[in-house]
mmCIF file of C-alpha atoms in Angstrom:
data_model
loop_
_atom_site.group_PDB
_atom_site.id
_atom_site.type_symbol
_atom_site.label_atom_id
_atom_site.label_comp_id
_atom_site.label_asym_id
_atom_site.label_seq_id
_atom_site.Cartn_x
_atom_site.Cartn_y
_atom_site.Cartn_z
ATOM 1 C CA MET O 1 22.496 2.956 -34.550
ATOM 2 C CA THR O 2 22.081 0.724 -31.519
ATOM 3 C CA GLY O 3 23.041 1.028 -27.904
ATOM 4 C CA ASP O 4 26.127 -1.169 -28.628
ATOM 5 C CA SER O 5 27.781 1.639 -30.658
ATOM 6 C CA THR O 6 30.062 4.239 -29.170
ATOM 7 C CA THR O 7 28.190 7.140 -30.773
ATOM 8 C CA ALA O 8 24.825 7.808 -32.362
ATOM 9 C CA ASP O 9 24.198 8.493 -36.027
ATOM 10 C CA ALA O 10 26.191 11.521 -37.144
ATOM 11 C CA ARG O 11 23.027 13.417 -38.047
ATOM 12 C CA VAL O 12 21.606 12.887 -34.521
ATOM 13 C CA VAL O 13 24.933 13.949 -33.056
ATOM 14 C CA THR O 14 24.824 17.115 -35.152
ATOM 15 C CA ALA O 15 21.315 17.947 -33.915
ATOM 16 C CA CYS O 16 22.412 17.454 -30.294
ATOM 17 C CA GLU O 17 25.500 19.596 -30.809
ATOM 18 C CA LEU O 18 23.348 22.390 -32.257
ATOM 19 C CA LEU O 19 21.296 22.395 -29.047
ATOM 20 C CA LEU O 20 24.455 22.366 -26.931
ATOM 21 C CA ASP O 21 25.804 25.326 -28.915
ATOM 22 C CA ASP O 22 22.590 27.202 -28.126
ATOM 23 C CA LEU O 23 22.481 25.994 -24.507
ATOM 24 C CA ASP O 24 21.688 29.357 -22.918
ATOM 25 C CA ALA O 25 18.580 29.842 -25.041
ATOM 26 C CA VAL O 26 17.541 26.193 -24.605
ATOM 27 C CA THR O 27 17.780 26.276 -20.801
ATOM 28 C CA LEU O 28 15.949 29.608 -20.583
ATOM 29 C CA GLU O 29 13.144 28.290 -22.772
ATOM 30 C CA ILE O 30 12.814 25.093 -20.713
ATOM 31 C CA ALA O 31 12.910 27.139 -17.503
ATOM 32 C CA GLN O 32 10.014 29.257 -18.762
ATOM 33 C CA LEU O 33 8.008 26.173 -19.718
ATOM 34 C CA ILE O 34 8.568 24.706 -16.247
ATOM 35 C CA ARG O 35 7.516 27.966 -14.549
ATOM 36 C CA ASP O 36 4.391 28.117 -16.726
ATOM 37 C CA ASP O 37 3.402 24.560 -15.863
ATOM 38 C CA GLU O 38 4.652 24.412 -12.255
ATOM 39 C CA PRO O 39 3.797 27.646 -10.378
ATOM 40 C CA TYR O 40 5.853 26.438 -7.394
ATOM 41 C CA TYR O 41 9.016 27.404 -9.272
ATOM 42 C CA VAL O 42 7.825 30.990 -9.737
ATOM 43 C CA ASP O 43 8.240 31.663 -6.009
ATOM 44 C CA TYR O 44 11.109 29.230 -5.558
ATOM 45 C CA MET O 45 13.643 30.746 -7.999
ATOM 46 C CA SER O 46 13.948 33.181 -10.867
ATOM 47 C CA ARG O 47 13.883 32.068 -14.495
ATOM 48 C CA GLN O 48 17.647 32.481 -14.781
ATOM 49 C CA GLN O 49 18.286 30.602 -11.560
ATOM 50 C CA LEU O 50 16.108 27.760 -12.787
ATOM 51 C CA ALA O 51 17.883 27.770 -16.158
ATOM 52 C CA ASP O 52 21.246 27.514 -14.380
ATOM 53 C CA ALA O 53 19.910 24.688 -12.186
ATOM 54 C CA ILE O 54 18.668 22.571 -15.104
ATOM 55 C CA ARG O 55 21.746 23.170 -17.296
ATOM 56 C CA PRO O 56 23.694 20.098 -16.030
ATOM 57 C CA ASN O 57 20.647 17.895 -16.624
ATOM 58 C CA ILE O 58 20.214 19.167 -20.209
ATOM 59 C CA ILE O 59 23.890 18.591 -20.944
ATOM 60 C CA SER O 60 23.712 15.089 -19.494
ATOM 61 C CA SER O 61 20.627 14.197 -21.580
ATOM 62 C CA LEU O 62 22.129 15.456 -24.843
ATOM 63 C CA GLN O 63 25.444 13.739 -24.186
ATOM 64 C CA SER O 64 23.594 10.453 -23.631
ATOM 65 C CA MET O 65 22.103 10.871 -27.121
ATOM 66 C CA ILE O 66 25.528 11.590 -28.573
ATOM 67 C CA ARG O 67 27.070 8.520 -26.914
ATOM 68 C CA ASP O 68 23.981 6.464 -27.761
ATOM 69 C CA GLU O 69 23.826 5.112 -24.205
ATOM 70 C CA ALA O 70 21.920 6.001 -21.083
ATOM 71 C CA ASN O 71 23.598 8.704 -19.084
ATOM 72 C CA SER O 72 25.017 8.287 -15.595
ATOM 73 C CA PRO O 73 22.462 9.281 -12.941
ATOM 74 C CA THR O 74 25.050 11.339 -11.018
ATOM 75 C CA VAL O 75 23.532 14.659 -12.057
ATOM 76 C CA ALA O 76 20.008 13.454 -11.279
ATOM 77 C CA ARG O 77 21.088 12.314 -7.814
ATOM 78 C CA ARG O 78 22.589 15.721 -7.076
ATOM 79 C CA THR O 79 19.410 17.422 -8.297
ATOM 80 C CA GLY O 80 17.290 15.166 -6.081
ATOM 81 C CA ARG O 81 19.374 15.970 -3.012
ATOM 82 C CA GLU O 82 19.334 19.705 -3.673
ATOM 83 C CA ARG O 83 15.584 19.902 -4.278
ATOM 84 C CA ALA O 84 14.857 17.809 -1.172
ATOM 85 C CA GLU O 85 17.024 20.095 0.946
ATOM 86 C CA ASP O 86 15.148 23.087 -0.441
ATOM 87 C CA GLY O 87 11.775 21.481 0.218
ATOM 88 C CA VAL O 88 10.575 21.350 -3.400
ATOM 89 C CA PRO O 89 7.874 18.635 -3.701
ATOM 90 C CA LEU O 90 9.177 15.491 -5.386
ATOM 91 C CA ALA O 91 6.273 15.367 -7.844
ATOM 92 C CA THR O 92 7.106 18.925 -8.926
ATOM 93 C CA VAL O 93 10.754 18.036 -9.565
ATOM 94 C CA LEU O 94 9.881 14.925 -11.583
ATOM 95 C CA HIS O 95 7.362 16.876 -13.631
ATOM 96 C CA ALA O 96 10.038 19.481 -14.427
ATOM 97 C CA TYR O 97 12.304 16.647 -15.634
ATOM 98 C CA ARG O 98 9.602 15.426 -18.007
ATOM 99 C CA ILE O 99 8.963 18.930 -19.318
ATOM 100 C CA GLY O 100 12.666 19.374 -20.112
ATOM 101 C CA THR O 101 12.983 15.990 -21.802
ATOM 102 C CA ARG O 102 9.854 16.575 -23.882
ATOM 103 C CA TYR O 103 11.219 19.943 -25.063
ATOM 104 C CA LEU O 104 14.567 18.392 -26.067
ATOM 105 C CA TRP O 105 12.782 15.706 -28.056
ATOM 106 C CA HIS O 106 10.657 18.248 -29.908
ATOM 107 C CA GLU O 107 13.768 20.319 -30.734
ATOM 108 C CA LEU O 108 15.666 17.263 -31.972
ATOM 109 C CA VAL O 109 12.712 16.323 -34.157
ATOM 110 C CA ARG O 110 12.635 19.889 -35.526
ATOM 111 C CA HIS O 111 16.326 19.812 -36.432
ATOM 112 C CA CYS O 112 16.115 16.365 -38.038
ATOM 113 C CA ARG O 113 12.793 16.764 -39.865
ATOM 114 C CA PRO O 114 14.188 18.232 -43.144
ATOM 115 C CA ASP O 115 16.296 15.092 -43.648
ATOM 116 C CA PRO O 116 14.238 11.858 -43.748
ATOM 117 C CA HIS O 117 17.365 9.826 -42.997
ATOM 118 C CA ALA O 118 18.115 11.994 -39.936
ATOM 119 C CA SER O 119 14.550 11.585 -38.726
ATOM 120 C CA GLN O 120 14.818 7.816 -39.131
ATOM 121 C CA ALA O 121 18.098 7.798 -37.215
ATOM 122 C CA LEU O 122 16.544 9.903 -34.435
ATOM 123 C CA LEU O 123 13.733 7.398 -34.025
ATOM 124 C CA GLY O 124 16.365 4.708 -33.539
ATOM 125 C CA SER O 125 17.931 6.745 -30.758
ATOM 126 C CA ALA O 126 14.657 7.758 -29.116
ATOM 127 C CA SER O 127 14.790 4.897 -26.628
ATOM 128 C CA ILE O 128 18.064 6.269 -25.251
ATOM 129 C CA LEU O 129 16.520 9.619 -24.383
ATOM 130 C CA TRP O 130 13.457 8.148 -22.706
ATOM 131 C CA HIS O 131 15.436 5.411 -20.986
ATOM 132 C CA SER O 132 17.718 8.105 -19.618
ATOM 133 C CA LEU O 133 14.650 9.956 -18.343
ATOM 134 C CA ASP O 134 13.466 6.823 -16.527
ATOM 135 C CA MET O 135 16.870 6.165 -14.982
ATOM 136 C CA SER O 136 17.335 9.787 -13.993
ATOM 137 C CA SER O 137 13.862 9.994 -12.480
ATOM 138 C CA GLU O 138 14.477 6.854 -10.433
ATOM 139 C CA ALA O 139 17.882 8.058 -9.232
ATOM 140 C CA LEU O 140 16.496 11.502 -8.444
ATOM 141 C CA ALA O 141 13.581 10.086 -6.449
ATOM 142 C CA THR O 142 15.872 7.761 -4.484
ATOM 143 C CA ALA O 143 18.272 10.568 -3.592
ATOM 144 C CA TYR O 144 15.356 12.846 -2.729
ATOM 145 C CA ARG O 145 13.831 10.296 -0.346
ATOM 146 C CA ASP O 146 17.218 9.635 1.277
ATOM 147 C CA ILE O 147 17.569 13.323 2.110
ATOM 148 C CA GLU O 148 13.925 13.459 3.205
ATOM 149 C CA THR O 149 14.541 10.548 5.589
ATOM 150 C CA GLU O 150 17.615 12.277 7.004
ATOM 151 C CA GLN O 151 15.660 15.499 7.466
ATOM 152 C CA ASN O 152 12.809 13.704 9.203
ATOM 153 C CA PHE O 153 15.312 12.041 11.518
ATOM 154 C CA ARG O 154 16.957 15.365 12.301
ATOM 155 C CA ASP O 155 13.570 17.020 12.771
ATOM 156 C CA SER O 156 12.344 14.270 15.090
ATOM 157 C CA ARG O 157 15.530 14.475 17.169
ATOM 158 C CA PHE O 158 15.239 18.253 17.315
ATOM 159 C CA ARG O 159 11.572 18.010 18.277
ATOM 160 C CA GLU O 160 12.325 15.458 20.982
ATOM 161 C CA ALA O 161 15.061 17.708 22.393
ATOM 162 C CA ALA O 162 12.725 20.716 22.260
ATOM 163 C CA LEU O 163 9.953 18.827 24.077
ATOM 164 C CA ALA O 164 12.388 17.601 26.731
ATOM 165 C CA ALA O 165 13.554 21.179 27.269
ATOM 166 C CA LEU O 166 10.001 22.525 27.386
ATOM 167 C CA PHE O 167 8.798 20.093 30.035
ATOM 168 C CA SER O 168 11.985 19.995 32.126
ATOM 169 C CA GLY O 169 13.090 23.613 31.770
ATOM 170 C CA VAL O 170 16.624 22.431 30.970
ATOM 171 C CA THR O 171 18.053 23.224 27.529
ATOM 172 C CA THR O 172 21.331 22.006 26.108
ATOM 173 C CA THR O 173 21.543 24.609 23.334
ATOM 174 C CA GLY O 174 21.483 27.797 25.368
ATOM 175 C CA ARG O 175 18.088 28.722 23.937
ATOM 176 C CA GLY O 176 15.413 29.967 26.316
ATOM 177 C CA LEU O 177 12.040 28.291 26.746
ATOM 178 C CA ALA O 178 10.392 31.038 24.720
ATOM 179 C CA ASP O 179 12.645 30.160 21.765
ATOM 180 C CA VAL O 180 11.938 26.459 22.278
ATOM 181 C CA ALA O 181 8.203 27.181 22.223
ATOM 182 C CA ALA O 182 8.572 29.147 18.999
ATOM 183 C CA ALA O 183 10.383 26.190 17.429
ATOM 184 C CA LEU O 184 7.426 24.004 18.414
ATOM 185 C CA ARG O 185 5.014 26.598 16.989
ATOM 186 C CA LEU O 186 3.533 27.402 20.365
ATOM 187 C CA PRO O 187 2.555 30.895 21.544
ATOM 188 C CA LYS O 188 4.735 32.433 24.248
ATOM 189 C CA VAL O 189 1.744 33.736 26.184
ATOM 190 C CA GLY O 190 -1.840 32.562 26.418
ATOM 191 C CA ARG O 191 -3.730 30.171 28.667
ATOM 192 C CA PHE O 192 -2.093 26.799 29.126
ATOM 193 C CA VAL O 193 -2.390 23.648 31.201
ATOM 194 C CA VAL O 194 -0.112 20.648 31.499
ATOM 195 C CA VAL O 195 -1.657 17.174 31.446
ATOM 196 C CA ALA O 196 0.094 14.168 32.996
ATOM 197 C CA SER O 197 -1.340 10.684 32.700
ATOM 198 C CA ASP O 198 -0.295 7.157 33.543
ATOM 199 C CA PRO O 199 1.541 5.545 30.610
ATOM 200 C CA GLN O 200 -0.849 4.329 27.906
ATOM 201 C CA SER O 201 -3.850 5.499 29.918
ATOM 202 C CA MET O 202 -5.610 7.388 27.107
ATOM 203 C CA GLU O 203 -7.141 6.075 23.924
ATOM 204 C CA TRP O 204 -4.745 8.027 21.725
ATOM 205 C CA SER O 205 -1.644 7.897 23.932
ATOM 206 C CA ARG O 206 0.144 5.336 21.764
ATOM 207 C CA SER O 207 1.901 8.232 20.056
ATOM 208 C CA ALA O 208 2.396 11.921 20.592
ATOM 209 C CA GLU O 209 1.254 12.594 17.026
ATOM 210 C CA SER O 210 -2.112 10.912 17.599
ATOM 211 C CA ALA O 211 -2.644 12.918 20.786
ATOM 212 C CA GLU O 212 -1.943 16.147 18.946
ATOM 213 C CA ARG O 213 -4.192 15.144 16.052
ATOM 214 C CA ALA O 214 -7.038 14.265 18.402
ATOM 215 C CA LEU O 215 -7.010 17.712 20.008
ATOM 216 C CA ALA O 216 -6.180 19.495 16.748
ATOM 217 C CA SER O 217 -9.422 18.100 15.311
ATOM 218 C CA LEU O 218 -11.153 20.087 18.078
ATOM 219 C CA GLY O 219 -9.238 23.241 17.184
ATOM 220 C CA VAL O 220 -6.822 22.941 20.111
ATOM 221 C CA ARG O 221 -3.023 23.243 19.798
ATOM 222 C CA SER O 222 -0.969 20.870 21.938
ATOM 223 C CA VAL O 223 2.365 19.056 22.139
ATOM 224 C CA TRP O 224 2.980 15.705 23.822
ATOM 225 C CA ARG O 225 5.880 13.615 25.014
ATOM 226 C CA SER O 226 6.005 10.020 26.235
ATOM 227 C CA GLU O 227 8.205 9.417 29.243
ATOM 228 C CA ALA O 228 9.008 6.256 31.170
ATOM 229 C CA ASP O 229 6.339 6.783 33.818
ATOM 230 C CA SER O 230 3.930 9.229 32.210
ATOM 231 C CA GLU O 231 2.459 10.869 29.152
ATOM 232 C CA LEU O 232 2.976 14.640 29.302
ATOM 233 C CA GLY O 233 1.055 17.194 27.263
ATOM 234 C CA LEU O 234 1.010 20.975 27.049
ATOM 235 C CA VAL O 235 -2.382 22.237 25.880
ATOM 236 C CA ALA O 236 -3.011 25.792 24.680
ATOM 237 C CA LEU O 237 -6.562 26.638 25.716
ATOM 238 C CA THR O 238 -8.814 28.927 23.683
ATOM 239 C CA LYS O 239 -11.792 31.126 24.428
ATOM 240 C CA THR O 240 -14.143 28.368 23.319
ATOM 241 C CA TYR O 241 -12.089 25.466 24.641
ATOM 242 C CA ARG O 242 -11.471 26.201 28.297
ATOM 243 C CA ALA O 243 -10.049 24.007 31.052
ATOM 244 C CA ASP O 244 -13.434 22.592 32.127
ATOM 245 C CA ARG O 245 -14.160 21.410 28.599
ATOM 246 C CA LEU O 246 -10.702 19.835 28.342
ATOM 247 C CA ASN O 247 -11.249 18.040 31.651
ATOM 248 C CA ARG O 248 -14.537 16.571 30.408
ATOM 249 C CA TYR O 249 -12.883 15.440 27.207
ATOM 250 C CA LEU O 250 -10.003 13.817 29.079
ATOM 251 C CA ALA O 251 -12.474 12.051 31.370
ATOM 252 C CA SER O 252 -14.242 10.582 28.329
ATOM 253 C CA ILE O 253 -11.102 8.944 26.938
ATOM 254 C CA THR O 254 -9.036 8.017 29.970
ATOM 255 C CA THR O 255 -8.479 4.489 31.231
ATOM 256 C CA GLY O 256 -6.254 5.512 34.131
ATOM 257 C CA ARG O 257 -5.196 8.455 36.265
ATOM 258 C CA VAL O 258 -4.822 11.885 34.676
ATOM 259 C CA GLY O 259 -3.567 15.008 36.419
ATOM 260 C CA VAL O 260 -4.167 18.556 35.182
ATOM 261 C CA SER O 261 -2.182 21.574 36.365
ATOM 262 C CA ASP O 262 -3.557 24.970 37.247
ATOM 263 C CA VAL O 263 -4.009 27.314 34.274
ATOM 264 C CA PHE O 264 -0.922 29.468 33.597
ATOM 265 C CA GLU O 265 -0.264 32.260 31.118
ATOM 266 C CA SER O 266 3.446 32.174 30.230
ATOM 267 C CA ILE O 267 5.133 29.312 28.421
ATOM 268 C CA VAL O 268 8.151 29.612 30.702
ATOM 269 C CA ALA O 269 6.030 28.322 33.613
ATOM 270 C CA THR O 270 5.621 24.923 31.914
ATOM 271 C CA PRO O 271 8.144 23.002 34.108
ATOM 272 C CA GLN O 272 6.369 24.107 37.314
ATOM 273 C CA ALA O 273 3.046 23.081 35.787
ATOM 274 C CA VAL O 274 4.499 19.645 34.983
ATOM 275 C CA THR O 275 5.190 19.181 38.696
ATOM 276 C CA GLN O 276 1.593 20.179 39.503
ATOM 277 C CA ALA O 277 0.137 17.810 36.904
ATOM 278 C CA LEU O 278 2.220 14.867 38.131
ATOM 279 C CA LEU O 279 1.292 15.577 41.746
ATOM 280 C CA ALA O 280 -2.370 15.790 40.776
ATOM 281 C CA ARG O 281 -2.171 12.477 38.915
ATOM 282 C CA ASP O 282 -0.409 10.761 41.813
ATOM 283 C CA ALA O 283 -3.028 12.155 44.189
ATOM 284 C CA ALA O 284 -5.592 9.858 42.560
ATOM 285 C CA ARG O 285 -5.862 6.344 43.919
ATOM 286 C CA PRO O 286 -3.806 3.822 41.884
ATOM 287 C CA GLY O 287 -5.926 1.746 39.533
ATOM 288 C CA THR O 288 -8.726 4.316 39.234
ATOM 289 C CA ASN O 289 -9.958 6.124 36.131
ATOM 290 C CA VAL O 290 -10.077 9.766 37.113
ATOM 291 C CA VAL O 291 -9.087 13.252 35.978
ATOM 292 C CA MET O 292 -7.692 15.110 38.964
ATOM 293 C CA ARG O 293 -7.154 18.876 38.916
ATOM 294 C CA PHE O 294 -4.220 20.123 40.965
ATOM 295 C CA ASP O 295 -6.480 22.547 42.799
ATOM 296 C CA GLU O 296 -8.532 19.584 44.035
ATOM 297 C CA ALA O 297 -5.491 17.537 44.969
ATOM 298 C CA ARG O 298 -3.325 19.855 47.013
ATOM 299 C CA VAL O 299 -3.687 17.924 50.274
ATOM 300 C CA ALA O 300 -3.179 14.551 48.604
ATOM 301 C CA ALA O 301 -0.247 16.057 46.700
ATOM 302 C CA LEU O 302 1.413 16.837 50.019
ATOM 303 C CA VAL O 303 1.190 13.130 50.876
ATOM 304 C CA THR O 304 2.707 11.885 47.600
ATOM 305 C CA ALA O 305 5.322 14.645 47.530
ATOM 306 C CA ALA O 306 6.767 13.376 50.849
ATOM 307 C CA PRO O 307 6.214 9.618 50.693
ATOM 308 C CA GLU O 308 8.563 8.658 53.527
ATOM 309 C CA LEU O 309 6.943 11.081 55.968
ATOM 310 C CA SER O 310 3.469 10.078 54.810
ATOM 311 C CA VAL O 311 4.125 6.351 55.137
ATOM 312 C CA GLY O 312 5.566 6.918 58.608
ATOM 313 C CA LEU O 313 2.499 8.922 59.619
ATOM 314 C CA ALA O 314 0.141 6.211 58.351
ATOM 315 C CA GLN O 315 2.010 3.368 60.008
ATOM 316 C CA ARG O 316 2.228 5.217 63.326
ATOM 317 C CA THR O 317 -1.419 6.333 63.259
ATOM 318 C CA PHE O 318 -2.932 3.072 62.024
ATOM 319 C CA GLU O 319 -0.430 0.666 63.558
ATOM 320 C CA LYS O 320 -3.082 -1.521 65.216
ATOM 321 C CA VAL O 321 -5.535 -1.166 62.313
ATOM 322 C CA LEU O 322 -2.933 -2.376 59.810
ATOM 323 C CA ASP O 323 -2.470 -5.527 61.890
ATOM 324 C CA LEU O 324 -6.128 -6.499 61.396
ATOM 325 C CA PRO O 325 -7.219 -9.014 58.733
ATOM 326 C CA SER O 326 -7.503 -7.458 55.268
ATOM 327 C CA GLU O 327 -11.314 -7.504 55.094
ATOM 328 C CA GLU O 328 -11.816 -5.968 58.549
ATOM 329 C CA ARG O 329 -9.147 -3.364 57.889
ATOM 330 C CA GLY O 330 -10.775 -2.450 54.576
ATOM 331 C CA VAL O 331 -14.202 -1.979 56.175
ATOM 332 C CA LEU O 332 -12.819 0.452 58.756
ATOM 333 C CA PHE O 333 -10.903 2.478 56.157
ATOM 334 C CA ASP O 334 -13.927 2.590 53.816
ATOM 335 C CA THR O 335 -16.087 3.842 56.674
ATOM 336 C CA LEU O 336 -13.613 6.545 57.641
ATOM 337 C CA GLU O 337 -13.289 7.647 54.008
ATOM 338 C CA ALA O 338 -17.096 7.828 53.626
ATOM 339 C CA TRP O 339 -17.349 9.822 56.867
ATOM 340 C CA PHE O 340 -14.851 12.380 55.560
ATOM 341 C CA GLU O 341 -16.654 12.546 52.207
ATOM 342 C CA ALA O 342 -19.951 13.076 54.041
ATOM 343 C CA GLN O 343 -18.361 15.948 55.988
ATOM 344 C CA GLY O 344 -18.755 14.202 59.323
ATOM 345 C CA SER O 345 -22.365 13.056 58.906
ATOM 346 C CA ALA O 346 -22.837 9.437 60.051
ATOM 347 C CA ALA O 347 -26.188 9.249 58.268
ATOM 348 C CA ASP O 348 -24.796 10.455 54.928
ATOM 349 C CA ALA O 349 -21.741 8.230 55.322
ATOM 350 C CA GLY O 350 -24.063 5.268 55.888
ATOM 351 C CA ASN O 351 -25.870 6.075 52.644
ATOM 352 C CA LEU O 352 -22.568 6.106 50.777
ATOM 353 C CA ILE O 353 -21.483 2.672 51.991
ATOM 354 C CA HIS O 354 -24.996 1.195 52.347
ATOM 355 C CA CYS O 355 -25.195 0.641 56.080
ATOM 356 C CA HIS O 356 -27.026 2.149 59.079
ATOM 357 C CA GLN O 357 -25.652 5.301 60.666
ATOM 358 C CA ASN O 358 -25.278 3.458 63.973
ATOM 359 C CA THR O 359 -22.979 1.004 62.226
ATOM 360 C CA VAL O 360 -20.904 3.957 61.041
ATOM 361 C CA ARG O 361 -20.667 5.286 64.587
ATOM 362 C CA TYR O 362 -19.676 1.869 65.896
ATOM 363 C CA ARG O 363 -16.858 1.539 63.374
ATOM 364 C CA LEU O 364 -15.630 5.074 64.049
ATOM 365 C CA ASN O 365 -15.545 4.345 67.775
ATOM 366 C CA LYS O 366 -13.522 1.213 67.068
ATOM 367 C CA LEU O 367 -11.082 3.260 64.986
ATOM 368 C CA ALA O 368 -10.798 5.802 67.788
ATOM 369 C CA GLN O 369 -9.939 3.029 70.237
ATOM 370 C CA LEU O 370 -7.356 1.442 67.934
ATOM 371 C CA THR O 371 -5.691 4.738 66.979
ATOM 372 C CA CYS O 372 -6.194 6.692 70.214
ATOM 373 C CA ARG O 373 -7.440 9.534 68.021
ATOM 374 C CA ASP O 374 -10.733 11.335 68.689
ATOM 375 C CA PRO O 375 -12.714 12.279 65.521
ATOM 376 C CA ARG O 376 -14.131 15.237 67.481
ATOM 377 C CA ASN O 377 -10.654 16.730 67.933
ATOM 378 C CA PRO O 378 -9.587 18.883 64.927
ATOM 379 C CA VAL O 379 -5.922 17.957 65.351
ATOM 380 C CA ASP O 380 -6.742 14.243 65.474
ATOM 381 C CA VAL O 381 -9.087 14.598 62.505
ATOM 382 C CA THR O 382 -6.291 16.179 60.461
ATOM 383 C CA ARG O 383 -3.911 13.375 61.375
ATOM 384 C CA LEU O 384 -6.479 10.700 60.548
ATOM 385 C CA TYR O 385 -7.257 12.325 57.187
ATOM 386 C CA LEU O 386 -3.613 12.597 56.113
ATOM 387 C CA ALA O 387 -2.850 9.076 57.324
ATOM 388 C CA LEU O 388 -5.846 7.730 55.392
ATOM 389 C CA GLN O 389 -4.659 9.518 52.227
ATOM 390 C CA ALA O 390 -1.272 7.836 52.642
ATOM 391 C CA VAL O 391 -2.927 4.416 52.981
ATOM 392 C CA ARG O 392 -4.995 5.016 49.832
ATOM 393 C CA LEU O 393 -2.235 6.549 47.729
ATOM 394 C CA LEU O 394 0.747 4.538 48.939
ATOM 395 C CA PRO O 395 -0.840 1.160 49.760
ATOM 396 C CA GLU O 396 2.184 -1.062 49.278
ATOM 397 C CA GLN O 397 4.509 1.060 51.393
ATOM 398 C CA THR O 398 2.073 1.614 54.250
ATOM 399 C CA ARG O 399 1.242 -2.079 54.557
ATOM 400 C CA GLY O 400 4.880 -3.046 54.575
#
């Protein structure tokens, strides 16, 4: 018979009906074959559960033979959705389909073999069975991937919400940060740091996944989130991968400013560490490539944390200096910065900026005259230092 007929040869129909009459035994046998060939199903479901799951597919395949036309892929689509939701690998599901179809074919051949005419008729209908397998496999795979895409979308949205909660400390689900950390597969206690960098300032910062992979290759667990003005990361340190090693690694890949918080031991302290890391990053001069630890940036962090006060201090302290031409102003600020770095030594400051110590003294005296601040007075020194930090860290605001 051909696919244009309403039913297959009567002898093929009889063979199919015999299998349908013995459906319980057929499905159990196929279930066992699948479990033997695909160990995944041994842990996934019992033999009887698997037999019940494949029953609609067996019925659909045999009915397609009886009608002598490819079956509707409705059952296959449902199977694809269900297996995707349960997390069964697609290749495993498709292999199970082939095992079942192969068994049905062998059983049909066995029933038709005694009658040469029945065997000949079965060969004429063989294309229906295998065409149905192809159609079902395609429909199953499409439905499976649709569910997989939906799951990935849900997972990515959940992950994004979890990361936002972790770094901000604000959850919209009522779950605590410890629960959020568990969802992200992070330990609740340990030794952690938060890293904050300028956007796109690290080699792998184009995606959170690449950042995690880069550190995971070093045996370090981390999670990352891209925000409008920063890249944020929580890094779980280990006994062999401590903060100093992380800092060296960050320095080797950064092309901008990176701030690192103090080490903390409870995951619930992450939001406070985010503040530290951002303050440490902002304490570095804009446009520089540097890894700044919060412990090293506390004074500068005070400046950036109160920008209005800091800008006011700088403008009031350096009012006359800021009116000078750009080049002259820059020379005076560079000299003052070198003098601070040299801990008040004119000779060492001169070495840093490649000039004679007397030149350093001359420039400092000029600054003292312009600012009415004496570098020998501790109070004036403190004011000059903070005002200089404001000029370096907030250049556009301080220069109006």
